[in-house]
Coordinates of N, CA and C in Angstrom, one line a residue:
Q1 N -10.0 16.5 -3.4 CA -8.7 15.9 -3.1 C -9.0 15.0 -1.9
V2 N -8.3 13.8 -2.0 CA -8.4 12.9 -1.0 C -7.4 12.9 0.1
Q3 N -7.8 12.4 1.2 CA -6.9 12.3 2.4 C -6.7 10.7 2.8
L4 N -5.5 10.2 3.1 CA -5.2 8.9 3.4 C -4.6 8.7 4.8
V5 N -5.2 7.9 5.5 CA -4.6 7.5 6.8 C -4.3 6.1 7.0
E6 N -3.0 5.7 7.2 CA -2.5 4.4 7.5 C -2.9 3.9 8.8
S7 N -3.0 2.6 9.1 CA -3.0 2.0 10.3 C -2.4 0.6 10.2
G8 N -2.4 -0.1 11.4 CA -2.2 -1.5 11.4 C -0.7 -2.0 11.5
G9 N 0.3 -1.1 11.4 CA 1.8 -1.6 11.7 C 2.0 -1.9 13.1
G10 N 3.2 -2.4 13.3 CA 3.6 -3.0 14.5 C 4.8 -3.8 14.5
L11 N 5.1 -4.4 15.6 CA 6.4 -5.4 15.6 C 5.8 -6.7 15.6
V12 N 6.2 -7.5 14.7 CA 5.8 -8.9 14.4 C 7.2 -9.9 14.3
Q13 N 7.1 -11.1 14.7 CA 8.0 -12.0 14.5 C 8.1 -12.5 13.1
A14 N 9.2 -13.0 12.5 CA 9.2 -13.4 11.3 C 8.4 -14.8 10.9
G15 N 7.8 -14.7 9.8 CA 6.6 -15.7 9.5 C 5.2 -15.2 10.0
G16 N 5.1 -14.2 10.7 CA 3.9 -13.7 11.3 C 3.1 -12.8 10.1
S17 N 1.9 -12.4 10.4 CA 0.9 -11.7 9.5 C 0.5 -10.4 10.2
L18 N 0.4 -9.3 9.2 CA -0.3 -8.1 9.7 C -1.3 -7.7 8.6
R19 N -2.2 -6.9 9.0 CA -3.0 -6.1 7.9 C -3.0 -4.8 8.0
L20 N -2.4 -4.1 7.0 CA -2.5 -2.7 7.0 C -3.7 -2.2 6.5
S21 N -4.2 -0.9 7.0 CA -5.4 -0.4 6.4 C -5.1 1.0 6.0
C22 N -5.7 1.4 5.0 CA -5.6 2.9 4.4 C -7.0 3.4 4.2
A23 N -7.4 4.2 5.1 CA -8.5 4.9 5.1 C -8.6 6.1 4.4
A24 N -9.6 6.4 3.4 CA -9.5 7.4 2.6 C -10.9 8.2 2.7
S25 N -10.7 9.4 2.6 CA -11.7 10.5 2.5 C -11.7 11.2 1.3
G26 N -12.9 11.7 0.7 CA -13.0 12.2 -0.5 C -13.8 11.6 -1.4
R27 N -14.3 12.3 -2.4 CA -15.3 11.6 -3.6 C -14.5 10.8 -4.5
N28 N -15.2 9.9 -5.3 CA -14.7 9.3 -6.5 C -13.3 8.4 -6.3
F29 N -13.1 7.9 -5.0 CA -11.9 7.3 -4.8 C -11.9 5.9 -5.3
S30 N -13.0 5.4 -5.9 CA -12.9 4.3 -6.8 C -12.1 4.4 -8.1
M31 N -12.1 5.6 -8.5 CA -11.3 5.9 -9.7 C -9.9 6.2 -9.6
Y32 N -9.3 6.1 -8.4 CA -8.0 6.3 -8.1 C -7.3 4.9 -8.0
T33 N -6.1 5.0 -8.8 CA -5.2 3.9 -8.6 C -4.5 4.2 -7.2
V34 N -4.4 3.0 -6.3 CA -3.7 3.2 -5.0 C -2.6 2.1 -4.9
G35 N -1.5 2.5 -4.3 CA -0.4 1.8 -4.2 C 0.0 1.7 -2.7
W36 N 0.8 0.7 -2.3 CA 1.4 0.6 -1.0 C 2.9 0.6 -1.3
F37 N 3.7 1.7 -0.8 CA 5.2 1.8 -0.7 C 5.7 1.4 0.4
R38 N 7.0 0.9 0.2 CA 7.7 0.7 1.4 C 9.1 1.6 1.6
Q39 N 9.3 2.1 2.6 CA 10.6 2.9 2.7 C 11.3 2.4 4.0
A40 N 12.5 1.6 3.4 CA 13.4 0.9 4.4 C 14.5 1.8 4.6
P41 N 15.4 1.7 5.8 CA 16.4 2.6 6.0 C 17.5 2.4 4.8
V42 N 18.0 3.6 4.4 CA 19.0 3.8 3.4 C 18.6 3.0 1.9
K43 N 17.2 2.9 1.8 CA 16.8 2.2 0.5 C 15.8 3.2 -0.1
E44 N 15.6 3.0 -1.4 CA 14.7 3.7 -2.2 C 13.3 3.2 -1.9
R45 N 12.4 4.3 -1.8 CA 11.0 3.9 -1.6 C 10.4 3.0 -2.8
E46 N 9.9 1.8 -2.5 CA 9.6 1.0 -3.4 C 8.1 0.6 -3.3
L47 N 7.6 0.4 -4.6 CA 6.2 0.0 -4.7 C 6.0 -1.5 -4.3
V48 N 5.3 -1.8 -3.3 CA 5.2 -3.0 -3.0 C 3.9 -3.8 -3.6
A49 N 2.8 -3.0 -3.6 CA 1.6 -3.5 -4.1 C 0.7 -2.4 -4.7
A50 N -0.1 -2.7 -5.6 CA -0.9 -1.5 -6.0 C -2.2 -2.2 -6.8
A51 N -3.2 -1.3 -6.9 CA -4.5 -1.7 -7.6 C -5.0 -0.5 -8.2
T52 N -5.5 -0.8 -9.5 CA -6.5 0.3 -10.1 C -7.9 -0.2 -9.7
W53 N -8.4 0.7 -8.8 CA -9.7 0.5 -8.4 C -10.8 0.5 -9.3
S54 N -10.5 1.3 -10.3 CA -11.5 1.4 -11.4 C -11.5 0.1 -12.5
G55 N -10.3 -0.3 -12.5 CA -10.0 -1.4 -13.5 C -9.9 -2.8 -12.9
S56 N -9.6 -2.7 -11.7 CA -9.4 -4.2 -10.9 C -8.3 -4.9 -11.3
S57 N -7.2 -4.1 -11.8 CA -5.8 -4.6 -12.1 C -4.9 -4.5 -10.9
T58 N -4.1 -5.5 -10.6 CA -3.1 -5.4 -9.5 C -1.7 -5.6 -9.9
F59 N -0.8 -5.1 -9.0 CA 0.6 -5.2 -9.2 C 1.3 -5.6 -7.9
Y60 N 2.2 -6.5 -7.8 CA 3.0 -6.8 -6.7 C 4.5 -7.0 -7.0
A61 N 5.3 -6.4 -6.3 CA 6.6 -6.6 -6.3 C 7.0 -7.9 -6.2
D62 N 8.1 -8.4 -6.9 CA 8.6 -9.8 -6.8 C 8.9 -10.3 -5.5
S63 N 9.3 -9.4 -4.6 CA 9.8 -9.7 -3.3 C 8.7 -10.1 -2.3
V64 N 7.4 -9.7 -2.9 CA 6.3 -9.9 -1.9 C 5.2 -10.8 -2.5
K65 N 5.4 -11.1 -4.0 CA 4.3 -11.8 -4.6 C 4.1 -13.2 -4.0
G66 N 2.9 -13.5 -3.8 CA 2.7 -14.7 -3.1 C 2.3 -14.6 -1.6
R67 N 2.7 -13.5 -1.0 CA 2.8 -13.3 0.3 C 1.8 -12.2 0.8
F68 N 1.8 -11.1 0.0 CA 1.0 -10.0 0.2 C -0.1 -9.9 -0.6
T69 N -1.3 -9.4 -0.2 CA -2.5 -9.2 -1.1 C -3.1 -7.9 -0.8
I70 N -3.3 -7.0 -1.9 CA -4.0 -5.9 -1.7 C -5.5 -6.0 -2.0
S71 N -6.3 -5.4 -1.2 CA -7.8 -5.5 -1.4 C -8.5 -4.3 -1.0
R72 N -9.7 -4.1 -1.3 CA -10.4 -2.8 -0.8 C -11.8 -3.1 -0.4
D73 N -12.3 -2.3 0.3 CA -13.7 -2.3 1.0 C -14.3 -1.1 0.4
N74 N -15.1 -1.1 -0.7 CA -15.6 0.2 -1.3 C -16.6 0.8 -0.2
A75 N -17.5 0.0 0.4 CA -18.4 0.7 1.4 C -17.7 1.5 2.5
K76 N -16.5 1.1 3.1 CA -15.7 1.8 4.1 C -14.7 2.6 3.4
N77 N -14.5 2.7 2.1 CA -13.5 3.5 1.4 C -12.2 3.4 2.1
T78 N -11.8 2.1 2.0 CA -10.6 1.7 2.7 C -9.9 0.5 1.8
V79 N -8.6 0.6 1.9 CA -7.8 -0.3 1.0 C -7.0 -1.1 2.1
Y80 N -6.7 -2.4 1.9 CA -6.0 -3.1 2.8 C -4.8 -3.8 2.2
L81 N -3.8 -4.1 2.8 CA -2.5 -4.8 2.6 C -2.6 -5.9 3.5
H82 N -2.8 -7.0 2.9 CA -2.7 -8.4 3.8 C -1.1 -8.8 3.6
M83 N -0.5 -8.9 4.8 CA 1.0 -9.4 4.7 C 1.1 -10.6 5.5
N84 N 1.6 -11.6 4.8 CA 1.7 -13.0 5.4 C 3.1 -13.4 5.3
S85 N 3.5 -14.3 6.0 CA 4.8 -14.9 5.9 C 6.0 -13.7 5.9
L86 N 5.9 -13.0 6.9 CA 6.7 -11.8 6.8 C 8.1 -12.1 7.3
K87 N 9.0 -11.4 6.6 CA 10.5 -11.5 6.7 C 11.0 -10.3 7.2
P88 N 12.3 -10.3 7.8 CA 12.9 -9.1 8.2 C 13.1 -8.0 7.2
E89 N 13.3 -8.6 6.0 CA 13.5 -7.5 4.8 C 12.2 -6.9 4.6
D90 N 11.2 -7.2 5.2 CA 9.9 -6.4 4.9 C 9.9 -5.1 5.9
T91 N 10.8 -5.1 6.8 CA 10.8 -3.9 7.7 C 10.7 -2.6 6.9
G92 N 10.1 -1.6 7.4 CA 10.1 -0.5 6.9 C 8.8 0.5 7.3
V93 N 8.7 1.7 6.7 CA 7.6 2.5 6.9 C 6.7 2.3 5.6
Y94 N 5.5 1.9 5.8 CA 4.6 1.5 4.8 C 3.7 2.7 4.5
Y95 N 3.6 3.2 3.3 CA 2.7 4.4 2.9 C 1.7 3.9 1.9
C96 N 0.5 4.3 2.0 CA -0.4 4.4 1.0 C -0.5 5.6 0.0
A97 N -0.7 5.5 -1.2 CA -0.7 6.6 -2.0 C -1.7 6.3 -3.2
A98 N -2.2 7.4 -3.8 CA -3.2 7.3 -4.7 C -2.9 8.4 -5.9
V99 N -3.4 8.0 -7.2 CA -3.4 8.8 -8.1 C -4.7 8.8 -8.9
F100 N -5.3 9.8 -9.4 CA -6.6 9.9 -10.1 C -6.4 9.2 -11.4
L101 N -7.4 8.4 -11.6 CA -7.6 7.7 -13.1 C -6.5 7.0 -13.6
G102 N -5.8 6.3 -12.7 CA -4.7 5.5 -13.2 C -5.1 4.2 -13.6
I103 N -4.9 3.9 -15.0 CA -5.3 2.8 -15.8 C -4.2 1.8 -15.8
V104 N -2.9 2.4 -16.2 CA -1.8 1.4 -16.0 C -1.1 1.9 -14.6
I105 N -0.8 0.9 -13.9 CA -0.2 1.1 -12.6 C 1.3 1.8 -12.8
P106 N 1.4 2.9 -12.3 CA 2.7 3.5 -12.4 C 3.6 3.0 -11.2
P107 N 4.9 2.6 -11.6 CA 5.9 2.1 -10.6 C 6.5 3.1 -9.5
G108 N 6.6 4.3 -10.0 CA 7.5 5.3 -9.3 C 6.6 6.1 -8.4
P109 N 7.2 6.5 -7.1 CA 6.3 7.3 -6.3 C 6.0 8.6 -6.7
S110 N 6.8 9.2 -7.6 CA 6.4 10.6 -8.3 C 5.2 10.6 -9.1
A111 N 4.7 9.6 -9.4 CA 3.4 9.5 -10.3 C 2.2 9.6 -9.3
Y112 N 2.3 9.4 -8.0 CA 1.3 9.4 -7.1 C 1.2 10.9 -6.3
D113 N 0.0 11.3 -6.3 CA -0.4 12.6 -5.9 C -0.6 12.9 -4.3
H114 N -1.3 11.8 -3.9 CA -1.8 11.8 -2.5 C -1.2 10.8 -1.7
W115 N -0.7 11.0 -0.6 CA 0.1 10.4 0.4 C -0.4 10.3 1.8
G116 N -0.4 9.2 2.4 CA -0.6 9.0 3.8 C 0.6 9.4 4.6
Q117 N 0.6 9.4 5.9 CA 1.7 9.8 6.8 C 2.6 8.5 7.0
G118 N 2.1 7.3 6.8 CA 2.9 6.0 6.9 C 2.7 5.3 8.1
T119 N 2.9 4.0 8.3 CA 2.8 3.3 9.4 C 4.0 2.1 9.4
Q120 N 4.7 2.2 10.6 CA 5.9 1.4 10.8 C 5.6 -0.1 11.0
V121 N 6.3 -0.9 10.1 CA 6.3 -2.3 10.2 C 7.7 -2.8 10.5
T122 N 7.7 -3.6 11.6 CA 9.0 -4.0 12.1 C 9.0 -5.6 12.3
V123 N 9.8 -6.4 11.5 CA 9.9 -7.9 11.6 C 11.1 -8.4 12.1
S124 N 11.0 -9.0 13.2 CA 12.2 -9.4 13.9 C 12.3 -11.0 13.6
S125 N 13.7 -11.5 13.8 CA 14.1 -12.8 13.6 C 14.3 -13.6 14.6

């Protein structure tokens, strides 16, 4: 069973950048699909970006495509979300989540078994 801890959130100006980190503990983490979800007030939890660590496939929501990049450092057992050109609508709590042996990236949060506690991102204009 893996445990996930997010960090890197904060308050930034529109147009700025942040790098979120998701540190994982546990074995065989390279076999997990990992996703970043965003929970905004009164909105549904949304998959923002995801990657199949075993298959090297990625997904980005249309709203962040071209601005966000998901990456990983296997030696550190960490996945990152690089967030550029931030907009106020990017504001929310960002969670990392993982599911074992994900070949096709699932879009819904119910498919993911392991969750971090979230990190707050606030973008001001």
